[in-house]
Amino acid sequence: MNGKIVVYSPGRANLIGEHTDYNDGFILPFAIKRYVKIEIEPSKKFRVFSEQIKKGIEFNTLEKTNSWADYVIGMIVKLKEHGYDVKPFNMKIDSNLPMGAGLSSSAALEVGAGYAILSMMNYDINREELAKIAHECEVEFVGVRCGIMDQYAVALSKENHALFIDTMTREYKYIPFHLDSARIYLVDSGIKHELGSSEYNKRRKQCELALEAMGKKSFREVTMDDVEKLIEPVLKKRALHVIMENERVLKTLSALETENLQLVGRYLYESHYSLKDNYEVSCEEIDFMIEQFEEYADIYGARIVGAGFGGSVIVLANENFERIFEKVSQKYTTKFGIIPKLLTVETSEGVFRLE
Ligand code: GLA
């Protein structure tokens, strides 16, 4: 239990399968080489310091603070509930993962903090359990009723693979992610998804109401006929998104297997339009960007990623994308006065300790 431990916890993107993870659906996320870096060492008191905002907090009790520190405090609370001993520590947090860009900086912090604490306390780490505890932290302590995607992707991803998860059984498998000439890019729209959590919880509620109205326990039992019978138009659109998006995830798996990138790209665009029109979680700025991208044959597909209402766009394209991005970016800035940022993405391992 001596000395400083350094942990890197990645952000995540999701190729496809959006807003399906709390609906017993399928998802295909992967971790990216952008990290929350956490340094931890034993101390007399609990102290957490953020390098980015140059602010720290010290605490003796494990109460909610309604600040970023809750991701760490919540992890302590949840680890204890799961029977782990947690002694006071000094924790320093740094990050090159943009916040509020829909790349799961919060899950990266939760999973990373948990990994660091367990390492400091000399526990063997079970990644699935860590993901589960981090998810409980987000839902029960922080209070966002998210699905399991972010915490699982951060904890369990493998380099050069996407992580296919059946969120109903929580079974997962690694899908080799070789794109040859193509690349994955992320564009940070510069729109922060502040509306996010209230609208997110609303979408969850609507899905529950849709299930109830269809007389089903799980979206996995829902057929197109059931959806057609829904009377309330909003509930119908939400349900339509969920079952079609699940289908798209499975079709994307087959398209990846045969390396048919045109097809993968088409599913990305379809996913975007369903998120925009049926699930209504996109925004004007990102819709404009996607429309621009559609003009270029070098781009296979693109869509809004994560919870929505801003954040990032995932793009599957060939290497000409950087030039295209310059052009689109200029138009975007002229129209909205915001400069979007391009992140070139490489897949990463899940959370790890620097040896
Ligand atoms: C957020 C949540 C995830 C998932 C996505 C939408 O990132 O944290 O659990 O629901 O939105 O797919």
GROMACS .gro file of C-alpha atoms and ligand atoms in nm:
model
  367
    1MET     CA    1   0.000   0.000   0.000
    2ASN     CA    2   0.297   0.231  -0.048
    3GLY     CA    3   0.390   0.478  -0.314
    4LYS     CA    4   0.205   0.647  -0.593
    5ILE     CA    5  -0.006   0.456  -0.843
    6VAL     CA    6  -0.088   0.598  -1.185
    7VAL     CA    7  -0.401   0.488  -1.370
    8TYR     CA    8  -0.519   0.580  -1.721
    9SER     CA    9  -0.888   0.558  -1.786
   10PRO     CA   10  -1.006   0.605  -2.146
   11GLY     CA   11  -1.304   0.784  -2.294
   12ARG     CA   12  -1.534   0.591  -2.521
   13ALA     CA   13  -1.713   0.628  -2.849
   14ASN     CA   14  -1.993   0.409  -2.974
   15LEU     CA   15  -1.999   0.288  -3.332
   16ILE     CA   16  -2.369   0.217  -3.323
   17GLY     CA   17  -2.646   0.123  -3.079
   18GLU     CA   18  -2.753   0.451  -2.923
   19HIS     CA   19  -3.013   0.477  -2.648
   20THR     CA   20  -3.052   0.102  -2.657
   21ASP     CA   21  -2.847   0.018  -2.348
   22TYR     CA   22  -3.125   0.091  -2.100
   23ASN     CA   23  -3.374  -0.084  -2.325
   24ASP     CA   24  -3.228  -0.436  -2.313
   25GLY     CA   25  -3.066  -0.371  -2.649
   26PHE     CA   26  -2.734  -0.409  -2.828
   27ILE     CA   27  -2.441  -0.167  -2.831
   28LEU     CA   28  -2.102  -0.152  -3.001
   29PRO     CA   29  -1.876   0.091  -2.812
   30PHE     CA   30  -1.498   0.108  -2.795
   31ALA     CA   31  -1.248   0.293  -2.579
   32ILE     CA   32  -1.039   0.571  -2.734
   33LYS     CA   33  -0.685   0.686  -2.670
   34ARG     CA   34  -0.787   0.991  -2.471
   35TYR     CA   35  -0.758   0.953  -2.101
   36VAL     CA   36  -0.841   1.068  -1.755
   37LYS     CA   37  -0.515   1.022  -1.567
   38ILE     CA   38  -0.540   0.946  -1.198
   39GLU     CA   39  -0.257   0.945  -0.947
   40ILE     CA   40  -0.329   0.807  -0.603
   41GLU     CA   41  -0.136   0.758  -0.284
   42PRO     CA   42  -0.233   0.681   0.076
   43SER     CA   43  -0.284   0.982   0.298
   44LYS     CA   44  -0.433   1.081   0.634
   45LYS     CA   45  -0.733   1.247   0.479
   46PHE     CA   46  -0.935   1.210   0.162
   47ARG     CA   47  -0.811   1.471  -0.084
   48VAL     CA   48  -0.899   1.503  -0.450
   49PHE     CA   49  -0.739   1.759  -0.679
   50SER     CA   50  -0.825   1.843  -1.039
   51GLU     CA   51  -0.527   1.960  -1.242
   52GLN     CA   52  -0.755   2.103  -1.508
   53ILE     CA   53  -0.949   2.342  -1.294
   54LYS     CA   54  -0.674   2.371  -1.032
   55LYS     CA   55  -0.920   2.299  -0.757
   56GLY     CA   56  -0.916   2.046  -0.481
   57ILE     CA   57  -1.146   1.924  -0.212
   58GLU     CA   58  -1.081   1.759   0.121
   59PHE     CA   59  -1.344   1.550   0.294
   60ASN     CA   60  -1.393   1.329   0.596
   61THR     CA   61  -1.754   1.235   0.539
   62LEU     CA   62  -1.883   1.076   0.221
   63GLU     CA   63  -2.161   1.313   0.137
   64LYS     CA   64  -2.268   1.440  -0.200
   65THR     CA   65  -2.117   1.775  -0.299
   66ASN     CA   66  -2.297   1.829  -0.631
   67SER     CA   67  -1.961   1.881  -0.796
   68TRP     CA   68  -1.721   1.675  -1.011
   69ALA     CA   69  -1.583   1.527  -0.686
   70ASP     CA   70  -1.904   1.323  -0.656
   71TYR     CA   71  -1.773   1.078  -0.913
   72VAL     CA   72  -1.491   0.992  -0.673
   73ILE     CA   73  -1.691   1.018  -0.350
   74GLY     CA   74  -1.965   0.803  -0.507
   75MET     CA   75  -1.708   0.538  -0.597
   76ILE     CA   76  -1.583   0.525  -0.238
   77VAL     CA   77  -1.939   0.488  -0.111
   78LYS     CA   78  -2.023   0.214  -0.361
   79LEU     CA   79  -1.697   0.023  -0.315
   80LYS     CA   80  -1.762   0.018   0.059
   81GLU     CA   81  -2.117  -0.103   0.004
   82HIS     CA   82  -1.969  -0.388  -0.198
   83GLY     CA   83  -1.750  -0.486   0.096
   84TYR     CA   84  -1.422  -0.322  -0.005
   85ASP     CA   85  -1.211  -0.145   0.250
   86VAL     CA   86  -1.115   0.206   0.138
   87LYS     CA   87  -0.853   0.403   0.330
   88PRO     CA   88  -0.799   0.778   0.286
   89PHE     CA   89  -0.595   0.891  -0.012
   90ASN     CA   90  -0.460   1.180  -0.204
   91MET     CA   91  -0.585   1.173  -0.561
   92LYS     CA   92  -0.476   1.392  -0.849
   93ILE     CA   93  -0.684   1.397  -1.165
   94ASP     CA   94  -0.578   1.520  -1.505
   95SER     CA   95  -0.734   1.464  -1.846
   96ASN     CA   96  -0.695   1.508  -2.218
   97LEU     CA   97  -1.050   1.389  -2.271
   98PRO     CA   98  -1.282   1.675  -2.358
   99MET     CA   99  -1.559   1.720  -2.101
  100GLY     CA  100  -1.920   1.741  -2.211
  101ALA     CA  101  -1.825   1.615  -2.558
  102GLY     CA  102  -2.026   1.296  -2.523
  103LEU     CA  103  -1.713   1.084  -2.480
  104SER     CA  104  -1.787   0.968  -2.127
  105SER     CA  105  -1.545   1.170  -1.923
  106SER     CA  106  -1.762   1.097  -1.618
  107ALA     CA  107  -1.752   0.719  -1.663
  108ALA     CA  108  -1.376   0.743  -1.725
  109LEU     CA  109  -1.340   0.922  -1.391
  110GLU     CA  110  -1.561   0.676  -1.203
  111VAL     CA  111  -1.400   0.363  -1.343
  112GLY     CA  112  -1.052   0.515  -1.316
  113ALA     CA  113  -1.104   0.625  -0.956
  114GLY     CA  114  -1.235   0.280  -0.868
  115TYR     CA  115  -0.941   0.111  -1.037
  116ALA     CA  116  -0.695   0.340  -0.862
  117ILE     CA  117  -0.852   0.287  -0.520
  118LEU     CA  118  -0.865  -0.091  -0.558
  119SER     CA  119  -0.503  -0.094  -0.677
  120MET     CA  120  -0.394   0.115  -0.380
  121MET     CA  121  -0.576  -0.123  -0.147
  122ASN     CA  122  -0.407  -0.421  -0.319
  123TYR     CA  123  -0.725  -0.586  -0.438
  124ASP     CA  124  -0.741  -0.808  -0.743
  125ILE     CA  125  -0.964  -0.628  -0.987
  126ASN     CA  126  -1.259  -0.787  -1.158
  127ARG     CA  127  -1.336  -0.554  -1.448
  128GLU     CA  128  -1.698  -0.655  -1.484
  129GLU     CA  129  -1.760  -0.591  -1.118
  130LEU     CA  130  -1.578  -0.257  -1.140
  131ALA     CA  131  -1.802  -0.155  -1.432
  132LYS     CA  132  -2.109  -0.257  -1.238
  133ILE     CA  133  -2.004  -0.060  -0.930
  134ALA     CA  134  -1.920   0.248  -1.139
  135HIS     CA  135  -2.260   0.223  -1.303
  136GLU     CA  136  -2.427   0.209  -0.961
  137CYS     CA  137  -2.227   0.516  -0.864
  138GLU     CA  138  -2.360   0.712  -1.164
  139VAL     CA  139  -2.721   0.603  -1.119
  140GLU     CA  140  -2.759   0.590  -0.743
  141PHE     CA  141  -2.509   0.847  -0.619
  142VAL     CA  142  -2.467   1.102  -0.898
  143GLY     CA  143  -2.829   1.055  -1.002
  144VAL     CA  144  -2.819   1.012  -1.380
  145ARG     CA  145  -3.022   0.710  -1.482
  146CYS     CA  146  -2.780   0.603  -1.755
  147GLY     CA  147  -2.747   0.261  -1.913
  148ILE     CA  148  -2.440   0.041  -1.874
  149MET     CA  149  -2.254   0.135  -2.191
  150ASP     CA  150  -2.006   0.394  -2.069
  151GLN     CA  151  -1.877   0.219  -1.760
  152TYR     CA  152  -1.854  -0.118  -1.938
  153ALA     CA  153  -1.672   0.030  -2.236
  154VAL     CA  154  -1.422   0.212  -2.015
  155ALA     CA  155  -1.358  -0.096  -1.800
  156LEU     CA  156  -1.363  -0.376  -2.057
  157SER     CA  157  -1.251  -0.248  -2.399
  158LYS     CA  158  -0.960  -0.396  -2.593
  159GLU     CA  159  -0.735  -0.223  -2.840
  160ASN     CA  160  -0.829  -0.282  -3.207
  161HIS     CA  161  -1.167  -0.416  -3.108
  162ALA     CA  162  -1.517  -0.291  -3.055
  163LEU     CA  163  -1.711  -0.431  -2.764
  164PHE     CA  164  -2.042  -0.588  -2.858
  165ILE     CA  165  -2.267  -0.601  -2.553
  166ASP     CA  166  -2.607  -0.753  -2.513
  167THR     CA  167  -2.726  -0.522  -2.238
  168MET     CA  168  -3.006  -0.759  -2.139
  169THR     CA  169  -2.773  -1.041  -2.035
  170ARG     CA  170  -2.461  -0.823  -2.004
  171GLU     CA  171  -2.278  -1.081  -2.213
  172TYR     CA  172  -2.016  -0.933  -2.438
  173LYS     CA  173  -1.771  -1.024  -2.707
  174TYR     CA  174  -1.484  -0.851  -2.880
  175ILE     CA  175  -1.528  -0.764  -3.246
  176PRO     CA  176  -1.204  -0.713  -3.444
  177PHE     CA  177  -1.206  -0.361  -3.574
  178HIS     CA  178  -0.983  -0.347  -3.881
  179LEU     CA  179  -1.084  -0.079  -4.121
  180ASP     CA  180  -0.791  -0.087  -4.366
  181SER     CA  181  -0.807   0.234  -4.565
  182ALA     CA  182  -1.083   0.388  -4.355
  183ARG     CA  183  -1.056   0.565  -4.024
  184ILE     CA  184  -1.279   0.667  -3.741
  185TYR     CA  185  -1.291   1.036  -3.652
  186LEU     CA  186  -1.471   1.221  -3.382
  187VAL     CA  187  -1.581   1.578  -3.425
  188ASP     CA  188  -1.657   1.772  -3.110
  189SER     CA  189  -1.945   1.997  -3.212
  190GLY     CA  190  -1.862   2.250  -2.941
  191ILE     CA  191  -2.220   2.224  -2.819
  192LYS     CA  192  -2.226   2.113  -2.457
  193HIS     CA  193  -2.506   1.875  -2.380
  194GLU     CA  194  -2.632   2.060  -2.074
  195LEU     CA  195  -2.994   1.976  -2.140
  196GLY     CA  196  -2.876   1.622  -2.144
  197SER     CA  197  -2.964   1.463  -1.815
  198SER     CA  198  -3.321   1.586  -1.777
  199GLU     CA  199  -3.407   1.502  -2.138
  200TYR     CA  200  -3.223   1.173  -2.103
  201ASN     CA  201  -3.433   1.072  -1.805
  202LYS     CA  202  -3.742   1.180  -1.997
  203ARG     CA  203  -3.650   0.947  -2.286
  204ARG     CA  204  -3.610   0.658  -2.045
  205LYS     CA  205  -3.949   0.726  -1.898
  206GLN     CA  206  -4.107   0.740  -2.244
  207CYS     CA  207  -3.956   0.403  -2.327
  208GLU     CA  208  -4.102   0.256  -2.009
  209LEU     CA  209  -4.441   0.402  -2.096
  210ALA     CA  210  -4.417   0.262  -2.450
  211LEU     CA  211  -4.344  -0.085  -2.313
  212GLU     CA  212  -4.634  -0.059  -2.075
  213ALA     CA  213  -4.869   0.051  -2.351
  214MET     CA  214  -4.757  -0.246  -2.563
  215GLY     CA  215  -4.801  -0.480  -2.268
  216LYS     CA  216  -4.438  -0.597  -2.285
  217LYS     CA  217  -4.175  -0.649  -2.020
  218SER     CA  218  -3.874  -0.594  -2.243
  219PHE     CA  219  -3.797  -0.435  -2.580
  220ARG     CA  220  -3.657  -0.771  -2.682
  221GLU     CA  221  -4.011  -0.906  -2.704
  222VAL     CA  222  -4.132  -0.613  -2.910
  223THR     CA  223  -4.208  -0.660  -3.280
  224MET     CA  224  -4.284  -0.403  -3.548
  225ASP     CA  225  -4.653  -0.501  -3.522
  226ASP     CA  226  -4.652  -0.406  -3.154
  227VAL     CA  227  -4.498  -0.068  -3.238
  228GLU     CA  228  -4.751  -0.007  -3.514
  229LYS     CA  229  -5.031  -0.049  -3.263
  230LEU     CA  230  -4.904   0.227  -3.035
  231ILE     CA  231  -5.140   0.520  -3.046
  232GLU     CA  232  -4.938   0.792  -2.877
  233PRO     CA  233  -4.713   0.930  -3.157
  234VAL     CA  234  -4.418   1.021  -2.933
  235LEU     CA  235  -4.408   0.678  -2.771
  236LYS     CA  236  -4.434   0.517  -3.112
  237LYS     CA  237  -4.134   0.709  -3.243
  238ARG     CA  238  -3.924   0.621  -2.938
  239ALA     CA  239  -4.010   0.251  -2.967
  240LEU     CA  240  -3.942   0.255  -3.340
  241HIS     CA  241  -3.596   0.394  -3.279
  242VAL     CA  242  -3.513   0.127  -3.023
  243ILE     CA  243  -3.612  -0.176  -3.226
  244MET     CA  244  -3.467  -0.046  -3.553
  245GLU     CA  245  -3.142   0.058  -3.384
  246ASN     CA  246  -3.104  -0.290  -3.239
  247GLU     CA  247  -3.145  -0.433  -3.586
  248ARG     CA  248  -2.886  -0.189  -3.719
  249VAL     CA  249  -2.633  -0.301  -3.459
  250LEU     CA  250  -2.670  -0.664  -3.569
  251LYS     CA  251  -2.650  -0.565  -3.937
  252THR     CA  252  -2.339  -0.359  -3.863
  253LEU     CA  253  -2.175  -0.665  -3.708
  254SER     CA  254  -2.228  -0.860  -4.030
  255ALA     CA  255  -2.109  -0.569  -4.242
  256LEU     CA  256  -1.793  -0.541  -4.030
  257GLU     CA  257  -1.731  -0.912  -4.073
  258THR     CA  258  -1.738  -0.880  -4.451
  259GLU     CA  259  -1.553  -0.545  -4.428
  260ASN     CA  260  -1.832  -0.371  -4.617
  261LEU     CA  261  -1.765  -0.016  -4.503
  262GLN     CA  262  -2.020   0.140  -4.737
  263LEU     CA  263  -2.285  -0.056  -4.556
  264VAL     CA  264  -2.149   0.024  -4.209
  265GLY     CA  265  -2.154   0.390  -4.311
  266ARG     CA  266  -2.510   0.370  -4.433
  267TYR     CA  267  -2.621   0.230  -4.096
  268LEU     CA  268  -2.445   0.519  -3.922
  269TYR     CA  269  -2.642   0.772  -4.125
  270GLU     CA  270  -2.964   0.578  -4.066
  271SER     CA  271  -2.891   0.574  -3.696
  272HIS     CA  272  -2.838   0.949  -3.701
  273TYR     CA  273  -3.168   1.020  -3.872
  274SER     CA  274  -3.350   0.795  -3.632
  275LEU     CA  275  -3.187   0.973  -3.336
  276LYS     CA  276  -3.286   1.303  -3.491
  277ASP     CA  277  -3.642   1.226  -3.600
  278ASN     CA  278  -3.763   0.940  -3.382
  279TYR     CA  279  -3.567   0.981  -3.063
  280GLU     CA  280  -3.527   1.360  -3.096
  281VAL     CA  281  -3.191   1.385  -2.925
  282SER     CA  282  -2.994   1.565  -3.195
  283CYS     CA  283  -2.951   1.939  -3.237
  284GLU     CA  284  -2.954   2.189  -3.522
  285GLU     CA  285  -2.576   2.230  -3.532
  286ILE     CA  286  -2.499   1.861  -3.557
  287ASP     CA  287  -2.775   1.801  -3.811
  288PHE     CA  288  -2.619   2.070  -4.028
  289MET     CA  289  -2.279   1.903  -3.999
  290ILE     CA  290  -2.419   1.562  -4.094
  291GLU     CA  291  -2.599   1.709  -4.396
  292GLN     CA  292  -2.270   1.858  -4.512
  293PHE     CA  293  -2.087   1.528  -4.465
  294GLU     CA  294  -2.344   1.348  -4.676
  295GLU     CA  295  -2.228   1.545  -4.980
  296TYR     CA  296  -1.892   1.367  -4.984
  297ALA     CA  297  -1.831   1.019  -5.120
  298ASP     CA  298  -1.512   0.992  -4.913
  299ILE     CA  299  -1.729   0.979  -4.603
  300TYR     CA  300  -1.899   0.644  -4.552
  301GLY     CA  301  -2.121   0.757  -4.270
  302ALA     CA  302  -2.158   0.971  -3.959
  303ARG     CA  303  -2.389   1.018  -3.666
  304ILE     CA  304  -2.431   1.192  -3.335
  305VAL     CA  305  -2.276   0.984  -3.057
  306GLY     CA  306  -2.366   0.932  -2.690
  307ALA     CA  307  -2.662   1.082  -2.509
  308GLY     CA  308  -2.708   1.362  -2.766
  309PHE     CA  309  -2.822   1.725  -2.747
  310GLY     CA  310  -2.475   1.825  -2.863
  311GLY     CA  311  -2.149   1.648  -2.793
  312SER     CA  312  -1.963   1.468  -3.069
  313VAL     CA  313  -2.015   1.317  -3.409
  314ILE     CA  314  -1.856   0.988  -3.506
  315VAL     CA  315  -1.742   0.969  -3.868
  316LEU     CA  316  -1.630   0.671  -4.075
  317ALA     CA  317  -1.431   0.803  -4.371
  318ASN     CA  318  -1.112   0.764  -4.570
  319GLU     CA  319  -0.805   0.980  -4.523
  320ASN     CA  320  -0.946   1.267  -4.728
  321PHE     CA  321  -1.164   1.348  -4.431
  322GLU     CA  322  -0.921   1.597  -4.283
  323ARG     CA  323  -0.946   1.815  -4.595
  324ILE     CA  324  -1.322   1.781  -4.605
  325PHE     CA  325  -1.341   1.868  -4.239
  326GLU     CA  326  -1.161   2.198  -4.304
  327LYS     CA  327  -1.430   2.300  -4.552
  328VAL     CA  328  -1.725   2.187  -4.344
  329SER     CA  329  -1.575   2.337  -4.034
  330GLN     CA  330  -1.557   2.680  -4.201
  331LYS     CA  331  -1.920   2.668  -4.305
  332TYR     CA  332  -2.018   2.554  -3.957
  333THR     CA  333  -1.828   2.836  -3.794
  334THR     CA  334  -1.977   3.094  -4.029
  335LYS     CA  335  -2.326   2.970  -3.951
  336PHE     CA  336  -2.301   2.908  -3.578
  337GLY     CA  337  -1.996   3.102  -3.461
  338ILE     CA  338  -1.849   2.786  -3.308
  339ILE     CA  339  -1.526   2.613  -3.402
  340PRO     CA  340  -1.567   2.235  -3.409
  341LYS     CA  341  -1.269   2.020  -3.315
  342LEU     CA  342  -1.143   1.714  -3.494
  343LEU     CA  343  -1.012   1.420  -3.295
  344THR     CA  344  -0.843   1.139  -3.481
  345VAL     CA  345  -0.935   0.826  -3.300
  346GLU     CA  346  -0.750   0.512  -3.215
  347THR     CA  347  -0.902   0.231  -3.015
  348SER     CA  348  -0.763   0.176  -2.668
  349GLU     CA  349  -0.742  -0.080  -2.394
  350GLY     CA  350  -0.986  -0.031  -2.112
  351VAL     CA  351  -0.864   0.129  -1.787
  352PHE     CA  352  -0.506   0.032  -1.698
  353ARG     CA  353  -0.231   0.099  -1.451
  354LEU     CA  354   0.103   0.235  -1.557
  355GLU     CA  355   0.360  -0.016  -1.435
  356GLA     C1  356  -2.516   0.819  -2.237
  356GLA     C2  357  -2.541   0.713  -2.131
  356GLA     C3  358  -2.530   0.572  -2.191
  356GLA     C4  359  -2.616   0.559  -2.315
  356GLA     C5  360  -2.595   0.675  -2.410
  356GLA     C6  361  -2.690   0.674  -2.525
  356GLA     O1  362  -2.385   0.817  -2.281
  356GLA     O2  363  -2.450   0.728  -2.025
  356GLA     O3  364  -2.563   0.476  -2.095
  356GLA     O4  365  -2.750   0.545  -2.281
  356GLA     O5  366  -2.606   0.800  -2.345
  356GLA     O6  367  -2.671   0.562  -2.603
   0.00000   0.00000   0.00000
